[in-house]
Short mmCIF file of C-alpha atoms in Angstrom, two decimals:
data_model
loop_
_atom_site.label_atom_id
_atom_site.label_comp_id
_atom_site.label_asym_id
_atom_site.label_seq_id
_atom_site.Cartn_x
_atom_site.Cartn_y
_atom_site.Cartn_z
CA SER A 21 0.00 0.00 0.00
CA GLN A 22 1.03 3.58 -0.56
CA THR A 23 2.27 5.81 2.24
CA ILE A 24 3.20 9.46 2.23
CA HIS A 25 5.51 11.02 4.80
CA GLN A 26 6.12 14.64 5.64
CA TRP A 27 8.48 16.21 8.11
CA PRO A 28 8.77 18.01 10.30
CA ALA A 29 5.27 18.04 11.76
CA THR A 30 5.68 21.51 13.23
CA LEU A 31 8.23 24.23 12.70
CA VAL A 32 8.78 27.67 14.16
CA GLN A 33 11.19 29.81 12.20
CA PRO A 34 12.29 33.46 12.36
CA VAL A 35 11.65 35.81 9.47
CA GLY A 36 14.51 35.69 7.00
CA SER A 37 15.57 32.16 7.84
CA PRO A 38 15.68 29.37 5.24
CA LEU A 39 13.15 26.57 4.95
CA SER A 40 13.24 22.98 3.81
CA LEU A 41 10.21 20.70 4.03
CA GLU A 42 10.48 17.17 2.77
CA CYS A 43 7.89 14.78 1.45
CA THR A 44 8.42 11.16 0.43
CA VAL A 45 6.04 8.61 -0.99
CA GLU A 46 6.29 4.84 -0.71
CA GLY A 47 4.56 2.09 -2.61
CA THR A 48 4.04 3.77 -5.98
CA SER A 49 6.13 4.77 -8.96
CA ASN A 50 6.18 7.99 -10.96
CA PRO A 51 3.41 9.68 -8.99
CA ASN A 52 2.34 13.26 -9.52
CA LEU A 53 3.41 15.21 -6.43
CA TYR A 54 1.86 18.38 -5.05
CA TRP A 55 2.57 21.02 -2.42
CA TYR A 56 -0.40 22.89 -0.95
CA ARG A 57 -0.67 25.56 1.71
CA GLN A 58 -3.55 26.57 3.88
CA ALA A 59 -3.02 30.01 5.37
CA ALA A 60 -5.13 31.15 8.30
CA GLY A 61 -8.71 31.76 7.20
CA ARG A 62 -8.07 30.70 3.64
CA GLY A 63 -8.65 27.69 1.46
CA LEU A 64 -6.22 25.09 0.24
CA GLN A 65 -3.87 26.73 -2.25
CA LEU A 66 -1.78 24.76 -4.72
CA LEU A 67 1.82 25.95 -4.66
CA PHE A 68 3.70 23.50 -6.88
CA TYR A 69 3.15 20.24 -8.66
CA SER A 70 5.45 17.81 -10.40
CA VAL A 71 4.73 15.13 -12.98
CA GLY A 72 8.27 13.72 -12.95
CA ILE A 73 11.83 14.07 -11.70
CA GLY A 74 13.08 17.60 -12.21
CA GLN A 75 9.72 18.78 -13.57
CA ILE A 76 8.17 21.49 -11.42
CA SER A 77 5.17 23.68 -12.18
CA SER A 78 4.73 26.77 -10.06
CA GLU A 79 1.24 28.04 -9.45
CA VAL A 80 1.74 31.17 -7.40
CA PRO A 81 4.61 33.69 -7.58
CA GLN A 82 6.28 33.75 -4.19
CA ASN A 83 9.57 33.28 -2.42
CA LEU A 84 9.16 29.52 -2.25
CA SER A 85 10.64 26.92 -4.57
CA ALA A 86 10.24 23.19 -5.02
CA SER A 87 12.48 20.42 -6.24
CA ARG A 88 12.06 16.77 -7.08
CA PRO A 89 15.48 15.16 -6.91
CA GLN A 90 14.11 11.61 -6.90
CA ASP A 91 10.94 9.97 -8.20
CA ARG A 92 9.25 9.82 -4.81
CA GLN A 93 10.79 12.82 -3.07
CA PHE A 94 9.43 16.34 -3.17
CA ILE A 95 11.07 19.24 -1.34
CA LEU A 96 9.71 22.68 -0.59
CA SER A 97 12.29 25.38 0.12
CA SER A 98 12.77 29.02 0.79
CA LYS A 99 15.93 31.06 1.12
CA LYS A 100 14.30 33.71 3.31
CA LEU A 101 10.98 33.20 5.03
CA LEU A 102 8.36 35.92 5.26
CA LEU A 103 5.68 36.30 7.91
CA SER A 104 3.11 35.54 5.20
CA ASP A 105 4.66 32.09 4.69
CA SER A 106 3.08 30.89 7.93
CA GLY A 107 0.50 28.19 7.38
CA PHE A 108 -0.20 24.52 7.12
CA TYR A 109 1.71 22.81 4.32
CA LEU A 110 0.43 19.63 2.79
CA CYS A 111 2.14 17.32 0.36
CA ALA A 112 0.01 15.04 -1.79
CA TRP A 113 0.49 12.40 -4.44
CA GLY A 114 -1.76 11.21 -7.22
CA LEU A 115 -1.77 9.31 -10.47
CA LEU A 116 -2.74 11.31 -13.57
CA ALA A 117 -5.93 13.23 -12.75
CA ASP A 118 -7.14 10.82 -10.14
CA THR A 119 -7.72 11.25 -6.43
CA GLN A 120 -4.93 12.91 -4.48
CA TYR A 121 -3.70 11.45 -1.22
CA PHE A 122 -2.41 13.80 1.40
CA GLY A 123 0.42 13.60 3.89
CA PRO A 124 0.11 14.52 7.57
CA GLY A 125 1.17 18.13 6.98
CA THR A 126 3.62 20.60 8.49
CA ARG A 127 2.47 23.52 10.62
CA LEU A 128 4.88 26.39 9.91
CA THR A 129 4.93 29.50 12.08
CA VAL A 130 7.15 32.35 11.00
CA LEU A 131 7.86 34.87 13.77
CA ILE B 6 -8.64 31.91 -13.15
CA LEU B 7 -10.84 28.99 -12.20
CA ASN B 8 -13.33 29.67 -9.44
CA VAL B 9 -14.62 26.92 -7.20
CA GLU B 10 -17.12 28.16 -4.63
CA GLN B 11 -18.52 26.31 -1.65
CA SER B 12 -21.47 27.31 0.47
CA PRO B 13 -22.18 27.75 3.22
CA GLN B 14 -18.79 28.57 4.66
CA SER B 15 -19.77 26.97 7.96
CA LEU B 16 -22.71 25.07 9.30
CA HIS B 17 -23.84 23.98 12.76
CA VAL B 18 -26.41 21.20 13.06
CA GLN B 19 -27.76 19.00 15.80
CA GLU B 20 -27.02 15.30 15.99
CA GLY B 21 -29.54 13.42 13.88
CA ASP B 22 -30.21 16.31 11.48
CA SER B 23 -29.68 15.79 7.79
CA THR B 24 -27.76 18.47 5.96
CA ASN B 25 -26.37 19.39 2.60
CA PHE B 26 -23.96 21.86 1.08
CA THR B 27 -22.98 23.05 -2.35
CA CYS B 28 -19.95 23.22 -4.59
CA SER B 29 -20.08 25.41 -7.69
CA PHE B 30 -17.52 25.10 -10.47
CA PRO B 31 -17.03 26.08 -14.12
CA SER B 32 -19.48 24.23 -16.35
CA SER B 33 -17.11 24.23 -19.32
CA ASN B 34 -14.13 21.93 -19.83
CA PHE B 35 -15.24 19.67 -17.00
CA TYR B 36 -13.23 16.54 -16.30
CA ALA B 37 -13.87 15.51 -12.67
CA LEU B 38 -15.17 16.77 -9.34
CA HIS B 39 -13.68 15.50 -6.09
CA TRP B 40 -15.00 15.66 -2.54
CA TYR B 41 -12.70 15.46 0.44
CA ARG B 42 -13.30 15.35 4.18
CA TRP B 43 -10.78 17.18 6.37
CA GLU B 44 -10.93 16.58 10.09
CA THR B 45 -9.03 18.85 12.45
CA ALA B 46 -5.43 17.70 13.03
CA LYS B 47 -5.67 15.15 10.21
CA SER B 48 -5.06 15.10 6.47
CA PRO B 49 -7.81 15.56 3.89
CA GLU B 50 -9.36 12.22 3.05
CA ALA B 51 -10.91 11.45 -0.32
CA LEU B 52 -14.67 10.78 -0.31
CA PHE B 53 -15.77 10.73 -3.93
CA VAL B 54 -14.61 11.31 -7.48
CA MET B 55 -17.41 12.16 -9.89
CA THR B 56 -17.01 12.42 -13.63
CA LEU B 57 -20.40 12.02 -15.34
CA ASN B 58 -23.31 14.43 -15.40
CA GLY B 59 -26.03 13.03 -13.17
CA ASP B 60 -23.55 10.92 -11.20
CA GLU B 61 -24.59 10.04 -7.70
CA LYS B 62 -22.18 8.49 -5.24
CA LYS B 63 -22.85 7.15 -1.77
CA LYS B 64 -20.67 6.14 1.16
CA GLY B 65 -22.61 5.21 4.26
CA ARG B 66 -24.68 8.22 5.30
CA ILE B 67 -22.87 10.55 2.91
CA SER B 68 -23.88 10.98 -0.70
CA ALA B 69 -23.10 13.40 -3.51
CA THR B 70 -24.70 14.43 -6.78
CA LEU B 71 -23.22 16.09 -9.83
CA ASN B 72 -24.61 18.48 -12.44
CA THR B 73 -21.88 19.33 -14.93
CA LYS B 74 -24.15 21.31 -17.25
CA GLU B 75 -24.96 23.88 -14.61
CA GLY B 76 -21.73 23.46 -12.68
CA TYR B 77 -22.69 22.31 -9.22
CA SER B 78 -22.43 19.36 -6.88
CA TYR B 79 -24.29 18.71 -3.64
CA LEU B 80 -22.99 16.75 -0.68
CA TYR B 81 -25.62 15.28 1.62
CA ILE B 82 -25.20 13.87 5.09
CA LYS B 83 -28.12 11.92 6.49
CA GLY B 84 -28.59 11.74 10.24
CA SER B 85 -25.46 13.74 11.14
CA GLN B 86 -23.27 12.44 13.94
CA PRO B 87 -20.64 14.35 15.96
CA GLU B 88 -17.92 12.37 14.18
CA ASP B 89 -19.08 13.94 10.90
CA SER B 90 -17.72 17.25 12.13
CA ALA B 91 -15.06 18.28 9.64
CA THR B 92 -14.39 20.62 6.76
CA TYR B 93 -15.70 19.27 3.48
CA LEU B 94 -13.71 20.32 0.42
CA CYS B 95 -14.60 20.01 -3.20
CA ALA B 96 -12.00 20.15 -5.98
CA PHE B 97 -12.44 20.65 -9.71
CA LYS B 98 -10.35 19.12 -12.45
CA GLY B 99 -10.72 20.58 -15.93
CA VAL B 100 -9.93 19.13 -19.30
CA GLY B 101 -6.46 19.98 -20.44
CA GLY B 102 -2.83 19.23 -19.87
CA SER B 103 -2.65 20.32 -16.25
CA GLU B 104 -2.61 17.66 -13.54
CA LYS B 105 -3.89 19.91 -10.81
CA LEU B 106 -7.07 20.14 -8.78
CA VAL B 107 -8.60 23.50 -7.91
CA PHE B 108 -10.03 23.41 -4.39
CA GLY B 109 -12.85 25.36 -2.90
CA LYS B 110 -12.45 26.92 0.54
CA GLY B 111 -14.57 24.26 2.13
CA THR B 112 -17.67 24.04 4.28
CA LYS B 113 -16.93 23.58 7.96
CA LEU B 114 -19.56 21.33 9.52
CA THR B 115 -20.04 21.11 13.28
CA VAL B 116 -22.46 18.51 14.60
CA ASN B 117 -23.55 19.17 18.17
CA PRO B 118 -24.45 16.17 20.35
#
């Protein structure tokens, strides 16, 4: 069966510090991978998605970036965090346009 | 920009009540409509994927209908229980090369015992 992992579960970072969130998927090959964010009082916003190694589509201009160094690994990064980057970050995987399966999420607080 | 709207934003019902809420989406270039259930402190969990106009799906006390011509889907919960309390998200997938879902903001349901 497929499993998706995210870490860390919670993170408190100062403004201007770097960020690296990691997501890995087990039990499937060549999945589509997604990063979402839910900011306070807002809906689930798609940040990035990837249909293969090294292929990243960015949905929203921002100071975040994503990379997919391996088939089942998806990394969300920032060089300098902003207060507005606070939120709940979810990684998800899916096959083609099918159902997406979400990881446990990371609660990021930028102070 | 695709717009997926859900209403109401939040809903409080008593245990045993039946309830329903709405997801509106673009009626053109429709491919699929997804419903997810998101409990506090957990990950969103898939409920249904609907692709055909007139589709009706059911899972226990929860069911959903789809009207792609007018661009809406209803989610029904029969005999609500406190454990049904969650945010219910719908997500639209359009025809085209993109592999993304566009999510609504959700309807937050609270079922009071």
